[in-house]
Each structure stands twice: as structure tokens, then as C-alpha cells.
CSV table of C-alpha atoms and ligand atoms in Angstrom, one decimal:
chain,number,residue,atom,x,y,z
A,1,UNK,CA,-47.0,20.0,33.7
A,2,UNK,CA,-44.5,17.9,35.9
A,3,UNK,CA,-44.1,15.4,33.1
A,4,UNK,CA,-42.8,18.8,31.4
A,5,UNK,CA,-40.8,20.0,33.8
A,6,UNK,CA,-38.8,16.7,34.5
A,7,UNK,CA,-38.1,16.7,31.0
A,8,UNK,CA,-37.0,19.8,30.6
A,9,UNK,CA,-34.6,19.0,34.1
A,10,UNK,CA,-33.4,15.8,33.1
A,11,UNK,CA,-32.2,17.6,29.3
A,12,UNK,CA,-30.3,20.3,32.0
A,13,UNK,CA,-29.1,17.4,33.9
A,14,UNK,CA,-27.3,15.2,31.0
A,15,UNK,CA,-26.3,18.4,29.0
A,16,UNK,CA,-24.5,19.4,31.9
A,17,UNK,CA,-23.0,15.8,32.0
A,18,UNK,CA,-21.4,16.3,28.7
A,19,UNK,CA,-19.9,19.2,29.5
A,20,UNK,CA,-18.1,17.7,32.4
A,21,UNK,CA,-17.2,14.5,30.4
A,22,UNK,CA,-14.1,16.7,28.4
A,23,UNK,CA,-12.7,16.8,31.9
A,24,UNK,CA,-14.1,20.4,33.0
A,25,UNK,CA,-11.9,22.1,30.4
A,26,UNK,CA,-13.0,24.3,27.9
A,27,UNK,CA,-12.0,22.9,24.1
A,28,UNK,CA,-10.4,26.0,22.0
A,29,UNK,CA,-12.5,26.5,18.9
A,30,UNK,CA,-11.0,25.5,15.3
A,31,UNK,CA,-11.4,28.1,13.5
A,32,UNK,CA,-10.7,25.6,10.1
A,33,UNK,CA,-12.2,26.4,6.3
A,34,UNK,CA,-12.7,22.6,4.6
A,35,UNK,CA,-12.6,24.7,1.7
A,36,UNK,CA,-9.1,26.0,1.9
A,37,UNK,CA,-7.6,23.4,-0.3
A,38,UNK,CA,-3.8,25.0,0.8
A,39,UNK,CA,-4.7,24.2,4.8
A,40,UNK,CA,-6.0,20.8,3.6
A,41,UNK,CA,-2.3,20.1,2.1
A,42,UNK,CA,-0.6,21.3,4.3
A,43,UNK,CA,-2.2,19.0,7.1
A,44,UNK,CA,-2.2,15.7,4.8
A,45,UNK,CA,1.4,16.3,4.8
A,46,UNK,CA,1.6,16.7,8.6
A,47,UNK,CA,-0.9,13.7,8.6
A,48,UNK,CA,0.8,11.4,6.5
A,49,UNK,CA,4.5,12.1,7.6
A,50,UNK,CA,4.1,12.1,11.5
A,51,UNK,CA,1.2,9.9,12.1
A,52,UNK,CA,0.8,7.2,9.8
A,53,UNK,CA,3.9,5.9,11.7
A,54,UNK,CA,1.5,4.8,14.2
A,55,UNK,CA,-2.1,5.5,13.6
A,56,UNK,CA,-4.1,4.1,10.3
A,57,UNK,CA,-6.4,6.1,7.8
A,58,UNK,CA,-8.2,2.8,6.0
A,59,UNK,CA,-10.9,4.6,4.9
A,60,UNK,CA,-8.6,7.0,3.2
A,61,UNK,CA,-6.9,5.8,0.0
A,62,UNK,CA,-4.0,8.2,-1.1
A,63,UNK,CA,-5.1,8.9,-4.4
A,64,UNK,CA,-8.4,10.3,-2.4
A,65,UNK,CA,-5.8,13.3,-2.6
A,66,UNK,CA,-7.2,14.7,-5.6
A,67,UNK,CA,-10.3,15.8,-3.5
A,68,UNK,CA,-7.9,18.6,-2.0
A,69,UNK,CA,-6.6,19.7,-5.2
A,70,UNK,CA,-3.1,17.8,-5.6
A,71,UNK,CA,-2.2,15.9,-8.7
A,72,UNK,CA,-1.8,12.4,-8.9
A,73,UNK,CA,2.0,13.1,-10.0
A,74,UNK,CA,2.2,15.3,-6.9
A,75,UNK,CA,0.2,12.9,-4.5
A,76,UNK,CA,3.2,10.5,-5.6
A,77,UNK,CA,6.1,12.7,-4.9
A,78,UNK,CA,4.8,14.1,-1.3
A,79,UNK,CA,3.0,10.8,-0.1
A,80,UNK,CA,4.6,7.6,-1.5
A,81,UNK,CA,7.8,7.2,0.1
A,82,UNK,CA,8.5,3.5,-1.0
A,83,UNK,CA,7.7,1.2,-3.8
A,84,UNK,CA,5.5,-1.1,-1.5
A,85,UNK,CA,2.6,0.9,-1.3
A,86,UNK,CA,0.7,2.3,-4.1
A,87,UNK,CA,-1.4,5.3,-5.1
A,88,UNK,CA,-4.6,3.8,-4.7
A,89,UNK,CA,-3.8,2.2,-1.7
A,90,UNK,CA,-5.3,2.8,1.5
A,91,UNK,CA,-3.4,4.7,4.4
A,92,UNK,CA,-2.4,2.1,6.4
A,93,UNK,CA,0.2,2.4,9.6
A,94,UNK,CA,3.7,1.5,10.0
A,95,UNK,CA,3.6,-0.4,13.2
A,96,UNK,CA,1.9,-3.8,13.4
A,97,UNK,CA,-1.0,-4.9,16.1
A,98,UNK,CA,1.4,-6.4,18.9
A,99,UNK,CA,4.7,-3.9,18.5
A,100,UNK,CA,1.7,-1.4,19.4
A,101,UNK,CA,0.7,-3.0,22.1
A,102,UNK,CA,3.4,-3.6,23.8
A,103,UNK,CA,4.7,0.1,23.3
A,104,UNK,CA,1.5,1.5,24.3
A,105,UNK,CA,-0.5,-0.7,25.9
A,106,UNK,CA,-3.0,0.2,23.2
A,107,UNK,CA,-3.5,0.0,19.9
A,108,UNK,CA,-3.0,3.8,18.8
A,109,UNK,CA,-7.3,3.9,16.6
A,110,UNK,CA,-7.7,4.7,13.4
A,111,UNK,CA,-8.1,8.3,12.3
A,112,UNK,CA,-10.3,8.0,9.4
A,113,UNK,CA,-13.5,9.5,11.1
A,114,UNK,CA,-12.2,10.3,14.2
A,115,UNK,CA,-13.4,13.7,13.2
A,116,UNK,CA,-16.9,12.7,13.5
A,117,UNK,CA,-16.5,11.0,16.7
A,118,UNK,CA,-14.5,13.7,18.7
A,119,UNK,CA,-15.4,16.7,16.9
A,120,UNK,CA,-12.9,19.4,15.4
A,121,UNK,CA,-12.6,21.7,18.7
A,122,UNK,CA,-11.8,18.8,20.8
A,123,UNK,CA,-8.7,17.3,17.9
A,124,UNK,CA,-7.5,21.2,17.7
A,125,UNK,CA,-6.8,21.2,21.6
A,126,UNK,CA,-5.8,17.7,22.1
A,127,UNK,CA,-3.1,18.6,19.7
A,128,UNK,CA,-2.0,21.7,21.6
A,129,UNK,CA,-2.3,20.5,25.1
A,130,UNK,CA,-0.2,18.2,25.5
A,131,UNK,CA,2.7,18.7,29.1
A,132,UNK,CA,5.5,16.9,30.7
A,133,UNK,CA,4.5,14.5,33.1
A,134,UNK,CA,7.4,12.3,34.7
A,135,UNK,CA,4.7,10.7,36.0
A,136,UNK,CA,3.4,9.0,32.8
A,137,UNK,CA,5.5,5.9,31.2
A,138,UNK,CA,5.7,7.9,27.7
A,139,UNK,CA,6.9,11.2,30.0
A,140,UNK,CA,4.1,13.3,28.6
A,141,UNK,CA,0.3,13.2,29.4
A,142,UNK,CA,-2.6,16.0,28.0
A,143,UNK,CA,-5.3,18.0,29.5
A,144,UNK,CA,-8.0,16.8,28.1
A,145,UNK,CA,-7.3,13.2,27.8
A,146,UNK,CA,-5.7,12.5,31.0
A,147,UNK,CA,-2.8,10.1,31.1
A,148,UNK,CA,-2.4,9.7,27.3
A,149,UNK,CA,-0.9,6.6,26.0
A,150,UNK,CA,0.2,8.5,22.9
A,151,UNK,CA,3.5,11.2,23.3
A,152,UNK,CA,3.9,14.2,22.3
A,153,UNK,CA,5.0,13.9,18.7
A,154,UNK,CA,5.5,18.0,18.7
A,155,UNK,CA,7.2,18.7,20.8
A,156,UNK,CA,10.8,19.9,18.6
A,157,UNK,CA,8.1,22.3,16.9
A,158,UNK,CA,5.9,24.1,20.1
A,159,UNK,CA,8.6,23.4,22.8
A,160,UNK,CA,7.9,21.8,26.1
A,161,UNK,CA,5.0,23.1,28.4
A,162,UNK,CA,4.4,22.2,32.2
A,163,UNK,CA,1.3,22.0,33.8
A,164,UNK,CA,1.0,24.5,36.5
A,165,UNK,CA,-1.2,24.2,39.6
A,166,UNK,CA,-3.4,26.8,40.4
A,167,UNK,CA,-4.6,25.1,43.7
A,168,UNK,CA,-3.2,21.8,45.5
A,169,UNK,CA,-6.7,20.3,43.6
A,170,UNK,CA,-5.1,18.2,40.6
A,171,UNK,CA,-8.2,18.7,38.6
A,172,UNK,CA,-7.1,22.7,37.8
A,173,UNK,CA,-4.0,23.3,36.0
A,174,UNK,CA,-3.0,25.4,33.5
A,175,UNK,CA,0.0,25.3,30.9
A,176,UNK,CA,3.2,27.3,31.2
A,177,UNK,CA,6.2,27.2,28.6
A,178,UNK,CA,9.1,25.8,29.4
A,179,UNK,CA,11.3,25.9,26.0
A,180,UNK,CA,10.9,27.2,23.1
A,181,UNK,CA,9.6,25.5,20.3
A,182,UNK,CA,11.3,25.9,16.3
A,183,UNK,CA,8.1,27.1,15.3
A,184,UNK,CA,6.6,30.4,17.0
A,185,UNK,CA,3.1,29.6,19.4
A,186,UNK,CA,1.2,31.5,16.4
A,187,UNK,CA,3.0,29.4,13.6
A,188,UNK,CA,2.3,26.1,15.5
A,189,UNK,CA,-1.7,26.6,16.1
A,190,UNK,CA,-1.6,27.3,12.4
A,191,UNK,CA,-0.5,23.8,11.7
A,192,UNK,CA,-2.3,22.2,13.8
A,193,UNK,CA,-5.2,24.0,12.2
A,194,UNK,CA,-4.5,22.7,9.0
A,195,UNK,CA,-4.3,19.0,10.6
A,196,UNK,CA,-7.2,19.2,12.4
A,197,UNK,CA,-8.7,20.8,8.9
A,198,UNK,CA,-7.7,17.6,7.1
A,199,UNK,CA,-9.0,15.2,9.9
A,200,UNK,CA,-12.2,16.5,9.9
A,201,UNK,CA,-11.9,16.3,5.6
A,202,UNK,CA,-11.2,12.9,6.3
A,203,UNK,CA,-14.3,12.0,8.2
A,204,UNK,CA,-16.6,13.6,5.7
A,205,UNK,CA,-14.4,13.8,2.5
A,206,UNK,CA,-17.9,15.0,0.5
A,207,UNK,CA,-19.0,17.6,3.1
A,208,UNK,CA,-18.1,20.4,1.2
A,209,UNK,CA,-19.9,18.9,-1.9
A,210,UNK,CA,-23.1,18.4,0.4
A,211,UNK,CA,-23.0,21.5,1.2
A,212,UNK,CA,-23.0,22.7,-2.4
A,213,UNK,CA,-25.8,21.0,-3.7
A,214,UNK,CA,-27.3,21.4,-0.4
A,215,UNK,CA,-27.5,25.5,-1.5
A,216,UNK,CA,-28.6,24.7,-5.0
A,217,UNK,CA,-31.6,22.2,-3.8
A,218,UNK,CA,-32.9,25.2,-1.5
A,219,UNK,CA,-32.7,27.6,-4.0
A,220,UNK,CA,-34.8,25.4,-7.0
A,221,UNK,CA,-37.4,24.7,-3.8
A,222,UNK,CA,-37.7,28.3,-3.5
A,223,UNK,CA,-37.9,29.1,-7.2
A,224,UNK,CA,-40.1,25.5,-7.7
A,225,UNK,CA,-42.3,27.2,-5.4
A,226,UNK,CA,-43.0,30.0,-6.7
A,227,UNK,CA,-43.8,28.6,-9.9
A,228,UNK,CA,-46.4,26.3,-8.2
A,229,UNK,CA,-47.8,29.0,-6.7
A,230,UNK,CA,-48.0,30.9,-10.0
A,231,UNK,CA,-49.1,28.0,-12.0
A,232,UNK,CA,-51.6,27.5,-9.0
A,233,UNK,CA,-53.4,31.2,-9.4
A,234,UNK,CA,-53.6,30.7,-13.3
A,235,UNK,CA,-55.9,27.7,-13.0
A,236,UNK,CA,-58.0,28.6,-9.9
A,237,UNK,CA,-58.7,32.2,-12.1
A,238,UNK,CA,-61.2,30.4,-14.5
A,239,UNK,CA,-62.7,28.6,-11.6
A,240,UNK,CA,-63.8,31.4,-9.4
B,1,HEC,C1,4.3,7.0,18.6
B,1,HEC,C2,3.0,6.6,18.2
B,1,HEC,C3,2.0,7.7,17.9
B,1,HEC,C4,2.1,8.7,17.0
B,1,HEC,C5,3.3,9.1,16.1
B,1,HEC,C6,0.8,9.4,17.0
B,1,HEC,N1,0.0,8.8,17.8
B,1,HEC,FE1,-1.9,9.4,18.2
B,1,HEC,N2,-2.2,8.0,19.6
B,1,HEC,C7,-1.2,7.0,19.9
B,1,HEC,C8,-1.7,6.1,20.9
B,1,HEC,C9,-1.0,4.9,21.5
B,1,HEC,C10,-3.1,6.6,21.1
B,1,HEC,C11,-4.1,6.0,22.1
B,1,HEC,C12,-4.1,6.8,23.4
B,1,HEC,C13,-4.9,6.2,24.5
B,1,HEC,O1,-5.9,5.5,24.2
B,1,HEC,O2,-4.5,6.4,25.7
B,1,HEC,C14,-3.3,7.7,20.3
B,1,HEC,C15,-4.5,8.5,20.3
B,1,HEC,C16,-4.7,9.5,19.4
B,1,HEC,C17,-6.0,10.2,19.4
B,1,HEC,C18,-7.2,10.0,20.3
B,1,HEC,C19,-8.1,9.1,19.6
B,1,HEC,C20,-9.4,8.9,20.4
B,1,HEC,O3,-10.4,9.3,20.0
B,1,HEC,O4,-9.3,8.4,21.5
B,1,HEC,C21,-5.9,11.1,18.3
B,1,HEC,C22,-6.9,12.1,17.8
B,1,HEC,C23,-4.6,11.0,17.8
B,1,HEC,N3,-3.9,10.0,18.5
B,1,HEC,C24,-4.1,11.7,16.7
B,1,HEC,C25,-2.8,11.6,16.3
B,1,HEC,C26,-2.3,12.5,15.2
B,1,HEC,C27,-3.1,13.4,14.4
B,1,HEC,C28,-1.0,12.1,15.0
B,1,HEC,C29,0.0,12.8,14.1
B,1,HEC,C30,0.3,14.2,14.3
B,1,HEC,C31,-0.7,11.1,16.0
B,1,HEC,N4,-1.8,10.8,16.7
B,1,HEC,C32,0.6,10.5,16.1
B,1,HEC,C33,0.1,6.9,19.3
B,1,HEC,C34,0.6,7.8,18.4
């Protein structure tokens, strides 16, 4: 019995844990469909044109693209900007090891499963939390990864937000707007849906196709099943 209930404590205990490790805030939920092949294209696009600049997708080779329903004529028209890198390449970043470094003091990490790793809630809110923060050497920082190394790369499109305190404690603040963005608040999370959508394609590229024949293996069980079954009460007729 107390073998049971320091179990059933110490499962509290560390689930509770994880909950405080995203920083006490709660992650908005992504309300993405990995089978909307439009959202999908729409967020390679954000993908490949404002982040390979810094952050690699080697896992991911452009001509992948066909998975989300774009052409290989298309995938060469949106996503190959110069003759150096090649349809079946792999996405690889613009900046080198050591430029990185000594920008960011870090290597910005690949994307390619980040999805799995982080989780599509936590990419979704990363994206839209990001505030001014004089404080910071980029001049931005995020709520739910404190003192960033990586800027705010939207900011033309949601505007500039501050982080507000609600009580001289640092650890709760909220976001207000400062400026507007080109794109309207609604607009925006609907981007960052669709690039959220395409990391978390990215970190599973087949999950869709799981699930598929996932569906199809239950039903032949069920159907397998009741054949047995049937098959079963045939034979065991003569017997009794
Ligand atoms: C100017 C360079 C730069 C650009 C452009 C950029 N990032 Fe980053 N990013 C970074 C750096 C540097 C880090 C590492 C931050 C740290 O460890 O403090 C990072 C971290 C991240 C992380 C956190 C990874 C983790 O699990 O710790 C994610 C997710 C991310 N970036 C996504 C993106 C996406 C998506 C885009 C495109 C919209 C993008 N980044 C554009 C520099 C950049």
C-alpha cells in the first residue's frame, strides 16, 4: 500500500515538474490539420524563405515536396533560388558554423524533427511570443524561452509587442501591442499555423500515411476476427 502510494506521489510530483519546466506559461494549442496540403505550402514557403537563412532542414530534401502536393516544376520555381543547390538536395542553411556563432553565440539547431522534440503547441507559441527586450543583445527575447538568442524574424508582419508586468515579480508578464503589424493578429496566427503545420510535417513526413494504414489494419482485425470466430463455430458444430 505505501509502495503504491509513493508511486502514485512521485508520478504527481515529476508531472508537475514538467509543467513548470515551459516556464509556468501556458502553450496556446495548434489547432493544425497535417492533412491540409494548402497550410503545408504555405508554411514550406514561410519555412524555406525566412529560415533556412539561419537554421538547417538536413533531413528534409526539397524534392520531399511532392509529399504536400506541389510539383517538381513548382518545387523548382518557389524553392530553388540559385543554380547551386539542387532539387534533390537537402535543406541546408545559409550561414556557416562560426559566422553563427559569433552572431549568436549559438549555433541556431536544425529544424528537421524539432517538431518531435518540442511539440506543436510549444513551436505555435514560441513563434507568437516573442517582445522587445532592450535588455537582450538581439533587442528581443520570448516568453517561453527566456532570453532567446534567436530575433524576432516577424516582426514587419505582427508588429512589436511589450511585455507588461502584472506585479514587480519578473516571472508574470503578459504581452501588449505596441505597433501594428502588415498582417492583422488573426491573419498572422494563421501563418504561423501553417509553419508550425509544416514543422511538425517535417518531423514525421509519413504520419499521415501511418495513420492511414493504421485505420485500414484495425478494420481487417475487426473483420479477420469475425471470420475466425465464424470459421471457429463451423468446426466445433460437428464436435459437440
Ligand atoms: C537570424 C537567424 C535566425 C533566423 C532567421 C531564424 N532563427 Fe530560429 N533560432 C536562431 C538561433 C540563434 C536559435 C537558438 C536560440 C537559443 O538557443 O537561444 C534559434 C532557435 C530556434 C528554435 C528553438 C529550437 C530549440 O528547440 O531550442 C526554433 C523552434 C526556431 N529557432 C525556429 C525558427 C523558425 C521556424 C524560423 C523561421 C521562421 C527561424 N527560427 C528563423 C536563429 C534564427
Amino acid at each position: 500500500m505505501k509502495l503504491i502510494l509513493v508511486m502514485v506521489w512521485s508520478v504527481l510530483f515529476f508531472s508537475g515538474l514538467a509543467g513548470a519546466a515551459g516556464g509556468g506559461y501556458t502553450l496556446s494549442k495548434a489547432n493544425i490539420d497535417g492533412t491540409n496540403a494548402e497550410s503545408l505550402q504555405r508554411g514550406a514557403k514561410i519555412f524555406a524563405d525566412r529560415c533556412l537563412s539561419c537554421h538547417a532542414a538536413t533531413f528534409m530534401r526539397y524534392n520531399r515536396l511532392v509529399d504536400i502536393g506541389l510539383s517538381q516544376s513548382q518545387i523548382k520555381q518557389y524553392f530553388i533560388v540559385d543554380d547551386s543547390v539542387k532539387v534533390g538536395d537537402t535543406m541546408k542553411s545559409a550561414i556557416d558554423a562560426a559566422t553563427a556563432k559569433q552572431m549568436f553565440g549559438v549555433m541556431p539547431p536544425d529544424l528537421s524533427v524539432v517538431s518531435r522534440s518540442r511539440g506543436a503547441d510549444w513551436l505555435y507559441t514560441y513563434f507568437v511570443s516573442f517582445y522587445k527586450d532592450e535588455a537582450t543583445t538581439t533587442g528581443w527575447n520570448n516568453l517561453i524561452f527566456p532570453n532567446v538568442a534567436m530575433p524576432n524574424v516577424f516582426s514587419q508582419e505582427q508588429g512589436v509587442l511589450r511585455a507588461i508586468y502584472a506585479t514587480d515579480d519578473k516571472s508574470s508578464l503578459s504581452l501588449e501591442r505596441e505597433t501594428q503589424g502588415s498582417l492583422s493578429a488573426r491573419a498572422f496566427d494563421d501563418s504561423m499555423l501553417d509553419l508550425t503545420n509544416f514543422l511538425v510535417f517535417m518531423g514525421e513526413p509519413a504520419a499521415e500515411k501511418r495513420k492511414q494504414i493504421g485505420s485500414l489494419v484495425i478494420i481487417f482485425l475487426i473483420i479477420f476476427a469475425f471470420m475466425a470466430w465464424a470459421v471457429k463455430r463451423e468446426f466445433w458444430k460437428d464436435v459437440h
